[in-house]
Amino acid sequence: MSHSKSANTEDSVYMNVIPMVDIMFLLLLFFMLTADFGGRELEEVKLADGKSVAEDKQDEAKGRMNLNIFHTPTTKNDGPVVCADFDADRVCHDSGHWNIAIRGKRYGSDSLETWAKDQAYWYKKEKQGMDDVKAKDFTLPCELRIMVRCDSRAPFQFPQLVMEKMGKAAIYKIEYGAAAPTKK
Amino acid sequence: MAGGGGEANADNPLPLNVVPLIDVIFCLLLFFMCSFHFKTLEGKMDAWLPQDKGNNKTQVDNKIIGEVRITLEWDRVQLKTLRKFGRTPYDSDEELGQVMRDQFDRNKANGNGEVPVIIQPNTDVPWLDVIHVMDIVHQKNLPKMEFALAKSELVIPEPH
């Protein structure tokens, strides 16, 4: 026993980190691939469920603009407004709590109409091949597609305003976002 | 850190210090885990605005025979949406869908198959209930759907 090897802690206490690194790499890969960097395009909204909702294919989303109607975050979610109705999943009738945003930028009634007309003008000129005069004629239809992603707790007056403003710019291809039924 | 590969021994003559690597991976992992959220599977419903009936361009014809018009009114007392076809309220989705389908079939039999379903919600009706009626229209395979819109009185102030 006297010649037993004395414990060298630096050699004997050994942690094999290779499996941990492997698993961490896999986890990292998973979270990186599933990370949603489209946060500015798509605001956080609770979409209404629909049984007849068509699947929104990726290629159909190309060239389409997303318009979000969403509630200002409440104090429950560290936001600036107090709204018991919204927090309780009820409809919120306070129009000051709702926002319209496109690509992270918020719009008021007037600027929304200006945006719609600008987009319609550009689209008709660049994509539909119209000349300047026709592109500015907002009685001629514009083929630009707009996806309205409206929170299910919003009152109808918000999508109504959007429809009116899009109609003024002759943008008629309006799609409404809804939560698709889960596939079994 | 022992076993971090930073020291040479017989098994591992070329030491590689993986400690900074693990630190960085941990940071990245933490970031992506914190920013991760489960996305709802999103779909869509088309309800295109009429191309030839833009804002204030045409008079609404009040003499549509066999009109399929669903009015949605928000009941502030019961806090629910009343869905009416004519003057009759319908609570049941099946009944509402059937009455729309029956009227559409009657119109089609009379040669008026192009008469659309008109959804006329009040401004304070929750969007959820509007989508629900649109969903019923789609489920009943009614081909045309329109919104009856009054001029919006809503003014959203310009953001700063």
XYZ file of C-alpha atoms in Angstrom:
344
model
C 0.000 0.000 0.000
C 2.889 2.240 0.594
C 3.630 2.427 -3.098
C 0.119 3.255 -4.081
C -0.057 6.046 -6.547
C -0.871 9.301 -4.891
C -3.988 11.021 -6.229
C -3.208 13.714 -8.654
C -6.362 15.739 -8.753
C -5.518 17.458 -12.019
C -5.228 14.112 -13.791
C -7.881 12.046 -12.063
C -10.732 14.545 -11.779
C -11.751 14.595 -15.354
C -14.922 15.759 -16.954
C -15.557 14.657 -20.466
C -17.080 17.706 -22.096
C -17.361 16.264 -25.586
C -20.953 14.935 -25.251
C -22.003 18.214 -23.671
C -20.457 20.200 -26.526
C -22.184 17.895 -29.021
C -25.565 18.430 -27.425
C -25.018 22.151 -27.118
C -24.135 22.361 -30.784
C -27.317 20.509 -31.685
C -29.407 22.764 -29.471
C -27.701 25.831 -30.900
C -28.325 24.630 -34.432
C -32.002 24.012 -33.645
C -32.588 27.440 -32.105
C -30.648 29.206 -34.843
C -32.605 27.506 -37.606
C -35.964 28.126 -35.971
C -35.190 31.725 -34.976
C -37.770 34.121 -36.365
C -36.030 37.161 -37.757
C -39.243 38.423 -39.353
C -40.320 40.073 -36.151
C -40.560 43.524 -37.661
C -42.682 42.281 -40.530
C -45.099 40.327 -38.365
C -46.263 41.911 -35.130
C -47.437 39.809 -32.229
C -51.161 39.268 -32.799
C -53.612 36.597 -31.775
C -55.273 35.598 -35.005
C -58.831 34.317 -35.105
C -59.270 30.598 -35.769
C -60.994 29.431 -38.906
C -61.918 25.944 -40.075
C -61.856 26.878 -43.754
C -58.546 28.744 -43.596
C -56.316 28.103 -46.595
C -52.684 27.325 -45.950
C -50.458 30.310 -46.540
C -47.727 28.923 -48.772
C -44.322 30.550 -48.751
C -44.272 31.319 -52.459
C -47.635 33.078 -52.136
C -46.187 35.396 -49.528
C -43.660 36.763 -52.026
C -44.471 40.270 -53.162
C -47.204 40.637 -50.601
C -47.314 43.323 -47.935
C -48.266 42.476 -44.378
C -50.360 44.988 -42.508
C -50.657 44.416 -38.773
C -53.433 45.605 -36.483
C -52.258 45.011 -32.960
C -52.789 46.116 -29.387
C -50.178 48.149 -27.556
C -48.495 45.819 -25.042
C -50.181 45.973 -21.657
C -48.638 46.327 -18.228
C -49.120 42.588 -17.830
C -46.468 42.176 -20.535
C -44.298 45.050 -19.321
C -46.009 47.369 -21.778
C -47.152 50.962 -21.305
C -50.965 50.624 -21.183
C -53.388 49.160 -18.675
C -56.129 47.142 -20.333
C -58.048 44.631 -18.254
C -60.250 43.599 -21.209
C -57.346 42.737 -23.469
C -55.537 40.894 -20.685
C -58.708 38.907 -20.017
C -58.884 37.961 -23.715
C -61.932 40.144 -24.339
C -62.451 42.681 -27.091
C -60.828 46.039 -26.331
C -62.953 48.985 -27.465
C -60.402 51.633 -26.563
C -59.294 52.827 -29.983
C -56.221 54.478 -28.458
C -54.853 51.043 -27.604
C -54.726 49.791 -31.184
C -52.058 50.355 -33.785
C -51.591 49.814 -37.485
C -48.063 48.936 -38.531
C -46.343 47.877 -41.722
C -42.770 46.606 -41.553
C -42.412 47.883 -38.016
C -43.539 51.413 -38.850
C -46.775 52.695 -37.345
C -49.316 54.611 -39.377
C -52.137 57.018 -38.659
C -55.264 57.384 -40.802
C -53.766 59.921 -43.205
C -50.346 58.365 -43.550
C -51.956 54.973 -44.202
C -53.806 56.398 -47.183
C -50.642 58.054 -48.444
C -48.746 54.787 -48.032
C -51.439 52.842 -49.916
C -51.417 55.302 -52.808
C -47.623 55.342 -52.976
C -47.512 51.561 -53.042
C -50.275 51.337 -55.649
C -48.525 53.908 -57.841
C -45.195 52.104 -57.608
C -46.727 48.656 -58.158
C -48.792 49.669 -61.172
C -45.800 51.378 -62.736
C -43.149 48.744 -61.997
C -45.105 45.480 -61.958
C -48.128 46.160 -64.123
C -46.249 48.217 -66.693
C -48.556 51.214 -66.604
C -47.411 54.657 -67.614
C -47.195 57.501 -65.135
C -50.663 58.873 -65.826
C -52.400 55.516 -65.491
C -50.378 54.605 -62.411
C -51.633 57.767 -60.721
C -55.218 57.017 -61.679
C -56.621 55.378 -58.572
C -59.743 54.178 -60.316
C -57.625 51.621 -62.180
C -57.152 48.475 -60.101
C -53.822 47.623 -58.514
C -52.827 43.959 -58.298
C -50.742 44.367 -55.144
C -51.786 41.895 -52.450
C -52.177 42.979 -48.863
C -52.364 40.574 -45.948
C -54.279 42.092 -43.033
C -53.136 40.457 -39.799
C -55.662 41.733 -37.325
C -55.823 40.689 -33.692
C -59.053 38.806 -33.011
C -59.842 41.149 -30.093
C -59.814 44.287 -32.245
C -63.105 45.996 -33.067
C -64.177 45.925 -36.704
C -63.566 49.647 -37.189
C -59.836 49.006 -37.658
C -60.043 46.515 -40.542
C -62.855 48.718 -41.867
C -60.490 51.692 -41.971
C -57.858 49.572 -43.719
C -60.356 48.374 -46.339
C -61.441 51.944 -46.965
C -57.897 53.222 -47.404
C -56.916 50.323 -49.651
C -60.075 50.896 -51.678
C -59.085 54.531 -52.188
C -55.788 53.371 -53.679
C -57.624 50.750 -55.814
C -55.852 47.924 -53.994
C -58.490 45.245 -53.962
C -56.606 41.999 -53.309
C -57.025 41.816 -49.569
C -56.298 38.668 -47.608
C -57.062 38.233 -43.941
C -54.746 36.327 -41.655
C -56.323 33.606 -39.574
C -54.959 30.754 -37.521
C -55.052 27.575 -39.538
C -56.515 24.440 -37.982
C -53.904 22.074 -36.622
C -53.145 19.134 -38.892
C -53.762 15.740 -37.307
C -11.352 23.755 -15.965
C -10.016 20.254 -15.638
C -10.700 18.123 -18.643
C -11.240 21.153 -20.743
C -8.544 19.882 -23.024
C -6.131 22.611 -22.109
C -3.359 20.333 -20.866
C -1.247 17.865 -22.752
C -1.215 14.225 -21.691
C -0.554 10.889 -23.344
C -4.057 10.579 -24.793
C -4.252 14.117 -25.951
C -0.860 15.320 -27.111
C -2.290 18.367 -28.894
C -4.268 20.255 -26.294
C -7.165 22.398 -27.401
C -8.653 24.743 -24.887
C -12.404 24.444 -25.428
C -13.418 26.628 -22.476
C -13.850 29.863 -24.490
C -15.704 27.875 -27.155
C -18.151 26.542 -24.586
C -18.578 30.017 -23.118
C -19.462 31.466 -26.495
C -21.796 28.591 -27.340
C -23.534 29.028 -24.001
C -24.066 32.719 -24.713
C -25.422 32.021 -28.200
C -27.605 29.225 -26.891
C -29.001 31.462 -24.184
C -29.751 34.201 -26.713
C -31.588 31.925 -29.131
C -33.453 30.144 -26.335
C -34.639 33.456 -24.905
C -35.708 34.813 -28.284
C -37.451 31.604 -29.283
C -41.192 31.509 -29.473
C -43.594 29.005 -30.976
C -45.242 30.439 -34.030
C -48.921 29.898 -34.698
C -49.566 28.155 -37.968
C -50.961 30.978 -40.039
C -53.391 30.770 -42.880
C -55.488 33.244 -44.774
C -58.937 34.012 -46.055
C -59.391 35.907 -49.273
C -62.117 38.517 -49.363
C -61.076 40.804 -52.150
C -62.647 44.188 -52.455
C -64.754 44.638 -55.577
C -62.707 45.975 -58.475
C -65.570 47.880 -60.020
C -67.278 49.224 -56.906
C -64.697 51.461 -55.323
C -65.281 54.036 -52.653
C -68.153 56.393 -53.410
C -68.112 55.536 -57.090
C -71.358 53.698 -57.424
C -74.698 53.949 -55.752
C -75.640 50.919 -53.744
C -78.570 49.190 -55.331
C -81.183 48.735 -52.650
C -83.383 46.649 -54.860
C -81.388 43.423 -54.799
C -83.853 40.590 -54.765
C -83.050 37.741 -52.439
C -80.215 39.600 -50.769
C -78.002 37.489 -48.502
C -77.042 40.074 -45.915
C -75.741 39.196 -42.476
C -75.706 42.050 -40.004
C -73.481 41.849 -36.969
C -74.306 43.975 -33.945
C -72.422 44.197 -30.689
C -74.656 43.773 -27.649
C -73.064 45.916 -24.938
C -75.174 44.332 -22.194
C -74.578 40.684 -22.958
C -71.121 41.412 -24.417
C -71.732 39.254 -27.434
C -72.313 39.692 -31.131
C -75.826 39.315 -32.504
C -75.828 37.813 -35.985
C -78.952 38.548 -37.955
C -80.229 37.435 -41.300
C -83.064 39.821 -42.015
C -84.460 40.496 -38.592
C -83.919 37.024 -37.212
C -80.929 36.486 -34.932
C -78.989 33.241 -35.310
C -76.863 31.881 -32.487
C -76.060 28.576 -34.097
C -73.360 28.473 -36.787
C -75.103 25.607 -38.526
C -78.434 27.426 -38.708
C -76.810 30.630 -39.956
C -74.850 28.737 -42.594
C -77.930 26.822 -43.689
C -80.110 29.889 -44.022
C -77.422 31.567 -46.166
C -77.029 28.463 -48.299
C -80.806 28.108 -48.760
C -81.138 31.721 -49.864
C -78.195 31.324 -52.250
C -79.750 28.165 -53.727
C -83.074 29.953 -54.209
C -81.280 32.843 -55.930
C -79.379 30.432 -58.147
C -82.571 28.649 -59.112
C -83.993 32.044 -60.113
C -80.925 32.834 -62.202
C -79.339 35.121 -59.599
C -76.370 32.958 -58.707
C -74.086 35.995 -58.676
C -75.752 37.589 -55.664
C -73.036 37.794 -53.008
C -73.189 37.245 -49.288
C -72.920 40.691 -47.758
C -71.431 40.948 -44.299
C -72.375 44.138 -42.534
C -70.684 44.451 -39.152
C -71.058 47.399 -36.808
C -67.838 49.163 -35.983
C -67.617 47.753 -32.453
C -68.051 44.100 -33.389
C -64.948 42.059 -32.538
C -62.926 41.004 -35.559
C -63.076 37.447 -34.228
C -66.819 37.303 -34.928
C -66.417 38.775 -38.412
C -63.820 36.138 -39.284
C -66.151 33.518 -37.850
C -68.953 34.510 -40.223
C -66.482 34.593 -43.138
C -65.445 31.098 -42.118
C -69.068 29.904 -42.234
C -69.475 31.443 -45.701
C -66.369 29.577 -46.915
C -67.527 26.333 -45.327
C -70.876 26.574 -47.108
C -69.057 27.088 -50.430
C -70.765 30.368 -51.130
C -68.658 31.834 -53.936
C -69.040 35.572 -53.483
C -68.690 37.597 -50.333
C -68.618 41.336 -49.811
C -68.461 43.742 -46.914
C -70.989 46.512 -46.536
C -68.919 49.430 -45.286
C -69.987 52.847 -44.178
C -67.407 55.611 -44.361
C -65.066 55.062 -41.451
C -65.270 57.667 -38.708
C -62.195 56.328 -37.017
C -59.245 58.689 -36.967
C -55.936 57.276 -35.858
C -53.550 60.045 -34.880
C -50.247 60.154 -36.659
C -47.510 58.504 -34.590
C -44.671 60.726 -33.444
